[in-house]
C-alpha cells in the first residue's frame, strides 16, 4: 500500500480539485493506495523572509511559526507526492510558490529519495507547459523520482469535446503514474547525477563545518564517504566521473 499526499495550490474546490479526485479514483482502481489531499489555502504559510536560517542552522530555526514544517513532515511520511496547481499568470499559484520557497532547505539537504512525484496543472488557455517543466525540474533535486505532469483545460463554458479530452488525459496520467510507482525506487543514477552529487558534497565538505546544518546533514548521512546519495553500482566510468568531480570541486 502506497501513501500519497497531494498538495493543491488552488483555494477553490474547482477544476484542480476535481482533477485530483478524478486522478485518485482512477489510480485506486489500479493500485492499493491511501491518500490525503491538502489544500494549501487551509493552512498558514507565511512568505519566506529570506533570512537563510533554514539553510544555515536548520529548518527548526525558521523564525516563522506556521504550518509549513508539519506539511513538510507529511511529504516525508509519503511514498509519493503530487503537486497540483492552476496556471496563474503563466506560473504556479502564489500559495504553491510560497510553500516551495519555504521548503527550499530540502534543495540543500535532499531527503525524498525512494519517493515518487508528479504534477497536475489546470489552466484556462495557455502557458502550462512551462509549469509542468518547472515541477519536473524541481523534483529530482529534492530527491524524488519524477514523472512529467498532466495539463488540463478549464476555460468555461467547457465544451463536451474538451471535457472528454480532459477525461482521457487524466485517466492516462493515472495509468502512467500507476506504472511509474512500480519502477525502481532507487534507480541507477546518470553520470550527471553522480557529478552533481560529488561536486556538491565535496564543496560542502571543504567549505563548511559542523556549524552548518548542510554539513551536519551530509555528515550524518555518511555522504562525504559515499559514491552517491543512496547505494548505487557505479561502473568504471561512473567511478571515474565521481573521482574527477571530487577533484574539480576540491580544487575550484
Ligand atoms: C489570477 C488568475 C490568473 C490566471 N492566469 C492564467 C494564465 O496565465 N493562463 C491561463 O491559461 N489561465 C489562467 N487563469 C485561469 C486558471 O488557470 C483557471 O481558471 C483554473 O481553472 C483555476 O483553477 P481552479 O479551477 O482549480 O481554481 C488564471 C486565473 C486566475 C484566477
GROMACS .gro file of C-alpha atoms and ligand atoms in nm:
model
  283
    1UNK     CA    1   0.000   0.000   0.000
    2UNK     CA    2   0.149   0.332  -0.106
    3UNK     CA    3   0.060   0.653   0.074
    4UNK     CA    4   0.018   0.958  -0.150
    5UNK     CA    5  -0.007   1.320  -0.042
    6UNK     CA    6  -0.148   1.569  -0.290
    7UNK     CA    7  -0.086   1.938  -0.232
    8UNK     CA    8  -0.332   2.164  -0.412
    9UNK     CA    9  -0.238   2.523  -0.485
   10UNK     CA   10  -0.592   2.644  -0.562
   11UNK     CA   11  -0.805   2.800  -0.288
   12UNK     CA   12  -1.118   2.673  -0.463
   13UNK     CA   13  -1.267   2.329  -0.485
   14UNK     CA   14  -1.264   2.397  -0.859
   15UNK     CA   15  -1.106   2.231  -1.159
   16UNK     CA   16  -0.776   2.144  -0.989
   17UNK     CA   17  -0.956   1.976  -0.701
   18UNK     CA   18  -1.188   1.782  -0.930
   19UNK     CA   19  -0.890   1.673  -1.141
   20UNK     CA   20  -0.715   1.546  -0.826
   21UNK     CA   21  -1.026   1.349  -0.724
   22UNK     CA   22  -1.064   1.203  -1.073
   23UNK     CA   23  -0.695   1.109  -1.084
   24UNK     CA   24  -0.716   0.936  -0.746
   25UNK     CA   25  -1.033   0.746  -0.827
   26UNK     CA   26  -0.863   0.608  -1.139
   27UNK     CA   27  -0.537   0.532  -0.956
   28UNK     CA   28  -0.732   0.348  -0.685
   29UNK     CA   29  -0.858   0.104  -0.949
   30UNK     CA   30  -0.500   0.017  -1.039
   31UNK     CA   31  -0.301   0.024  -0.713
   32UNK     CA   32  -0.370  -0.011  -0.343
   33UNK     CA   33  -0.324   0.340  -0.211
   34UNK     CA   34  -0.407   0.558   0.083
   35UNK     CA   35  -0.403   0.932   0.033
   36UNK     CA   36  -0.452   1.277   0.176
   37UNK     CA   37  -0.548   1.586  -0.023
   38UNK     CA   38  -0.409   1.904   0.126
   39UNK     CA   39  -0.550   2.236   0.015
   40UNK     CA   40  -0.264   2.470   0.092
   41UNK     CA   41  -0.514   2.753   0.142
   42UNK     CA   42  -0.645   2.574   0.454
   43UNK     CA   43  -0.305   2.621   0.618
   44UNK     CA   44  -0.098   2.916   0.728
   45UNK     CA   45   0.206   2.954   0.505
   46UNK     CA   46   0.388   3.282   0.565
   47UNK     CA   47   0.609   3.432   0.295
   48UNK     CA   48   0.977   3.342   0.328
   49UNK     CA   49   1.168   3.640   0.472
   50UNK     CA   50   1.499   3.527   0.319
   51UNK     CA   51   1.695   3.504   0.647
   52UNK     CA   52   1.853   3.173   0.532
   53UNK     CA   53   1.840   3.037   0.886
   54UNK     CA   54   1.691   2.713   0.749
   55UNK     CA   55   1.995   2.674   0.522
   56UNK     CA   56   2.249   2.765   0.785
   57UNK     CA   57   2.108   2.646   1.118
   58UNK     CA   58   1.834   2.406   1.012
   59UNK     CA   59   1.464   2.430   0.935
   60UNK     CA   60   1.373   2.429   1.306
   61UNK     CA   61   1.543   2.770   1.331
   62UNK     CA   62   1.292   2.930   1.091
   63UNK     CA   63   1.155   3.243   1.261
   64UNK     CA   64   0.811   3.190   1.102
   65UNK     CA   65   0.592   2.976   1.322
   66UNK     CA   66   0.319   2.840   1.097
   67UNK     CA   67   0.210   2.513   0.934
   68UNK     CA   68   0.499   2.461   0.693
   69UNK     CA   69   0.704   2.214   0.894
   70UNK     CA   70   0.401   1.993   0.966
   71UNK     CA   71   0.320   1.995   0.592
   72UNK     CA   72   0.683   1.907   0.512
   73UNK     CA   73   0.653   1.618   0.758
   74UNK     CA   74   0.360   1.486   0.554
   75UNK     CA   75   0.587   1.479   0.249
   76UNK     CA   76   0.846   1.282   0.447
   77UNK     CA   77   0.579   1.032   0.554
   78UNK     CA   78   0.452   0.972   0.197
   79UNK     CA   79   0.562   0.724  -0.067
   80UNK     CA   80   0.452   0.967  -0.338
   81UNK     CA   81   0.380   1.338  -0.356
   82UNK     CA   82   0.173   1.525  -0.613
   83UNK     CA   83   0.171   1.900  -0.661
   84UNK     CA   84  -0.146   2.032  -0.826
   85UNK     CA   85  -0.167   2.395  -0.929
   86UNK     CA   86  -0.370   2.621  -1.151
   87UNK     CA   87  -0.187   2.833  -1.403
   88UNK     CA   88  -0.185   3.186  -1.259
   89UNK     CA   89  -0.011   3.441  -1.480
   90UNK     CA   90   0.181   3.167  -1.662
   91UNK     CA   91   0.316   3.014  -1.342
   92UNK     CA   92   0.209   2.816  -1.036
   93UNK     CA   93  -0.022   2.984  -0.785
   94UNK     CA   94   0.134   3.213  -0.525
   95UNK     CA   95   0.031   2.980  -0.243
   96UNK     CA   96   0.212   2.689  -0.407
   97UNK     CA   97   0.520   2.903  -0.472
   98UNK     CA   98   0.526   3.022  -0.110
   99UNK     CA   99   0.513   2.661   0.003
  100UNK     CA  100   0.802   2.567  -0.228
  101UNK     CA  101   1.007   2.868  -0.109
  102UNK     CA  102   0.953   2.762   0.249
  103UNK     CA  103   1.063   2.403   0.192
  104UNK     CA  104   1.362   2.511  -0.018
  105UNK     CA  105   1.604   2.392   0.253
  106UNK     CA  106   1.533   2.049   0.106
  107UNK     CA  107   1.722   2.152  -0.209
  108UNK     CA  108   2.031   2.184   0.015
  109UNK     CA  109   1.951   1.873   0.218
  110UNK     CA  110   1.754   1.645  -0.017
  111UNK     CA  111   1.558   1.378   0.163
  112UNK     CA  112   1.290   1.241  -0.068
  113UNK     CA  113   1.493   0.960  -0.225
  114UNK     CA  114   1.293   0.646  -0.300
  115UNK     CA  115   0.973   0.851  -0.336
  116UNK     CA  116   0.771   0.935  -0.645
  117UNK     CA  117   0.642   1.267  -0.773
  118UNK     CA  118   0.417   1.405  -1.043
  119UNK     CA  119   0.201   1.712  -1.102
  120UNK     CA  120  -0.145   1.814  -1.220
  121UNK     CA  121  -0.186   2.155  -1.381
  122UNK     CA  122  -0.512   2.321  -1.477
  123UNK     CA  123  -0.537   2.629  -1.697
  124UNK     CA  124  -0.786   2.846  -1.879
  125UNK     CA  125  -0.599   2.885  -2.204
  126UNK     CA  126  -0.224   2.870  -2.233
  127UNK     CA  127   0.121   2.856  -2.072
  128UNK     CA  128   0.114   2.543  -1.854
  129UNK     CA  129   0.390   2.365  -2.048
  130UNK     CA  130   0.646   2.571  -1.859
  131UNK     CA  131   0.474   2.491  -1.527
  132UNK     CA  132   0.491   2.120  -1.599
  133UNK     CA  133   0.862   2.158  -1.683
  134UNK     CA  134   0.916   2.359  -1.364
  135UNK     CA  135   0.764   2.089  -1.142
  136UNK     CA  136   0.960   1.817  -1.324
  137UNK     CA  137   1.277   2.026  -1.284
  138UNK     CA  138   1.248   2.086  -0.908
  139UNK     CA  139   1.150   1.732  -0.805
  140UNK     CA  140   1.482   1.545  -0.866
  141UNK     CA  141   1.697   1.791  -0.666
  142UNK     CA  142   1.461   1.722  -0.375
  143UNK     CA  143   1.537   1.350  -0.422
  144UNK     CA  144   1.214   1.246  -0.596
  145UNK     CA  145   1.170   1.017  -0.894
  146UNK     CA  146   0.965   1.245  -1.116
  147UNK     CA  147   0.707   1.174  -1.384
  148UNK     CA  148   0.616   1.479  -1.600
  149UNK     CA  149   0.271   1.609  -1.509
  150UNK     CA  150  -0.060   1.640  -1.690
  151UNK     CA  151  -0.220   1.962  -1.818
  152UNK     CA  152  -0.598   2.007  -1.829
  153UNK     CA  153  -0.806   2.287  -1.982
  154UNK     CA  154  -1.073   2.465  -1.778
  155UNK     CA  155  -1.196   2.769  -1.971
  156UNK     CA  156  -1.571   2.787  -1.912
  157UNK     CA  157  -1.813   2.700  -2.057
  158UNK     CA  158  -1.629   2.373  -2.117
  159UNK     CA  159  -1.740   2.217  -2.445
  160UNK     CA  160  -1.814   1.844  -2.436
  161UNK     CA  161  -1.511   1.783  -2.659
  162UNK     CA  162  -1.273   1.948  -2.409
  163UNK     CA  163  -1.436   1.763  -2.118
  164UNK     CA  164  -1.376   1.436  -2.296
  165UNK     CA  165  -1.017   1.527  -2.377
  166UNK     CA  166  -0.953   1.619  -2.010
  167UNK     CA  167  -1.106   1.289  -1.902
  168UNK     CA  168  -0.882   1.092  -2.139
  169UNK     CA  169  -0.575   1.281  -2.023
  170UNK     CA  170  -0.636   1.233  -1.651
  171UNK     CA  171  -0.712   0.861  -1.692
  172UNK     CA  172  -0.397   0.818  -1.900
  173UNK     CA  173  -0.194   1.006  -1.640
  174UNK     CA  174  -0.328   0.788  -1.357
  175UNK     CA  175  -0.231   0.480  -1.558
  176UNK     CA  176   0.115   0.621  -1.627
  177UNK     CA  177   0.162   0.705  -1.260
  178UNK     CA  178   0.049   0.358  -1.151
  179UNK     CA  179   0.316   0.208  -1.380
  180UNK     CA  180   0.569   0.464  -1.254
  181UNK     CA  181   0.507   0.351  -0.894
  182UNK     CA  182   0.629   0.004  -0.998
  183UNK     CA  183   0.962   0.136  -1.124
  184UNK     CA  184   1.271   0.101  -0.902
  185UNK     CA  185   1.254   0.340  -0.608
  186UNK     CA  186   1.632   0.384  -0.622
  187UNK     CA  187   1.722   0.388  -0.993
  188UNK     CA  188   2.080   0.380  -1.120
  189UNK     CA  189   2.199   0.743  -1.128
  190UNK     CA  190   2.308   0.909  -1.453
  191UNK     CA  191   2.663   1.043  -1.489
  192UNK     CA  192   2.521   1.395  -1.443
  193UNK     CA  193   2.352   1.284  -1.117
  194UNK     CA  194   2.682   1.143  -0.991
  195UNK     CA  195   2.867   1.457  -1.098
  196UNK     CA  196   2.620   1.690  -0.925
  197UNK     CA  197   2.625   1.484  -0.604
  198UNK     CA  198   3.004   1.464  -0.589
  199UNK     CA  199   3.057   1.834  -0.662
  200UNK     CA  200   2.804   1.947  -0.401
  201UNK     CA  201   2.920   1.705  -0.130
  202UNK     CA  202   3.286   1.794  -0.184
  203UNK     CA  203   3.207   2.167  -0.179
  204UNK     CA  204   3.007   2.125   0.143
  205UNK     CA  205   3.288   1.917   0.297
  206UNK     CA  206   3.563   2.164   0.211
  207UNK     CA  207   3.383   2.497   0.257
  208UNK     CA  208   3.157   2.433   0.559
  209UNK     CA  209   3.195   2.284   0.905
  210UNK     CA  210   2.991   2.148   1.198
  211UNK     CA  211   2.832   2.491   1.247
  212UNK     CA  212   2.638   2.443   0.924
  213UNK     CA  213   2.313   2.244   0.903
  214UNK     CA  214   2.401   2.130   0.550
  215UNK     CA  215   2.739   1.996   0.667
  216UNK     CA  216   2.587   1.817   0.966
  217UNK     CA  217   2.318   1.661   0.745
  218UNK     CA  218   2.566   1.534   0.485
  219UNK     CA  219   2.791   1.403   0.762
  220UNK     CA  220   2.504   1.226   0.940
  221UNK     CA  221   2.406   1.062   0.612
  222UNK     CA  222   2.767   0.949   0.555
  223UNK     CA  223   2.758   1.125   0.217
  224UNK     CA  224   3.116   1.256   0.241
  225UNK     CA  225   3.238   0.897   0.201
  226UNK     CA  226   2.968   0.757  -0.029
  227UNK     CA  227   2.963   0.716  -0.409
  228UNK     CA  228   2.610   0.857  -0.430
  229UNK     CA  229   2.313   0.963  -0.214
  230UNK     CA  230   2.197   0.601  -0.195
  231UNK     CA  231   2.363   0.266  -0.265
  232UNK     CA  232   2.422   0.252  -0.640
  233UNK     CA  233   2.652   0.041  -0.852
  234UNK     CA  234   2.877   0.274  -1.048
  235UNK     CA  235   3.063   0.126  -1.341
  236UNK     CA  236   3.428   0.206  -1.405
  237UNK     CA  237   3.336   0.521  -1.599
  238UNK     CA  238   3.086   0.631  -1.330
  239UNK     CA  239   3.358   0.595  -1.065
  240UNK     CA  240   3.594   0.798  -1.283
  241UNK     CA  241   3.332   1.072  -1.329
  242UNK     CA  242   3.287   1.076  -0.949
  243UNK     CA  243   3.663   1.096  -0.889
  244UNK     CA  244   3.707   1.381  -1.136
  245UNK     CA  245   3.409   1.569  -0.990
  246UNK     CA  246   3.554   1.541  -0.638
  247UNK     CA  247   3.891   1.667  -0.766
  248UNK     CA  248   3.729   1.952  -0.959
  249UNK     CA  249   3.517   2.063  -0.661
  250UNK     CA  250   3.810   2.031  -0.420
  251UNK     CA  251   4.036   2.250  -0.635
  252UNK     CA  252   3.795   2.518  -0.757
  253LIG     C1  253  -0.533   3.521  -1.106
  253LIG     C2  254  -0.552   3.423  -1.218
  253LIG     C3  255  -0.457   3.416  -1.318
  253LIG     C4  256  -0.473   3.327  -1.424
  253LIG     N1  257  -0.377   3.319  -1.520
  253LIG     C5  258  -0.390   3.232  -1.621
  253LIG     C6  259  -0.289   3.221  -1.722
  253LIG     O1  260  -0.190   3.290  -1.723
  253LIG     N2  261  -0.309   3.130  -1.822
  253LIG     C7  262  -0.420   3.052  -1.827
  253LIG     O2  263  -0.429   2.971  -1.919
  253LIG     N3  264  -0.515   3.057  -1.731
  253LIG     C8  265  -0.504   3.145  -1.629
  253LIG     N4  266  -0.601   3.152  -1.531
  253LIG     C9  267  -0.712   3.059  -1.535
  253LIG    C10  268  -0.696   2.947  -1.434
  253LIG     O3  269  -0.580   2.872  -1.459
  253LIG    C11  270  -0.818   2.853  -1.438
  253LIG     O4  271  -0.934   2.930  -1.409
  253LIG    C12  272  -0.809   2.736  -1.343
  253LIG     O5  273  -0.919   2.654  -1.367
  253LIG    C13  274  -0.812   2.776  -1.197
  253LIG     O6  275  -0.801   2.661  -1.118
  253LIG     P1  276  -0.918   2.615  -1.017
  253LIG     O7  277  -1.039   2.593  -1.102
  253LIG     O8  278  -0.867   2.490  -0.957
  253LIG     O9  279  -0.935   2.725  -0.918
  253LIG    C14  280  -0.588   3.242  -1.428
  253LIG    C15  281  -0.683   3.251  -1.324
  253LIG    C16  282  -0.666   3.339  -1.221
  253LIG    C17  283  -0.769   3.346  -1.112
   0.00000   0.00000   0.00000
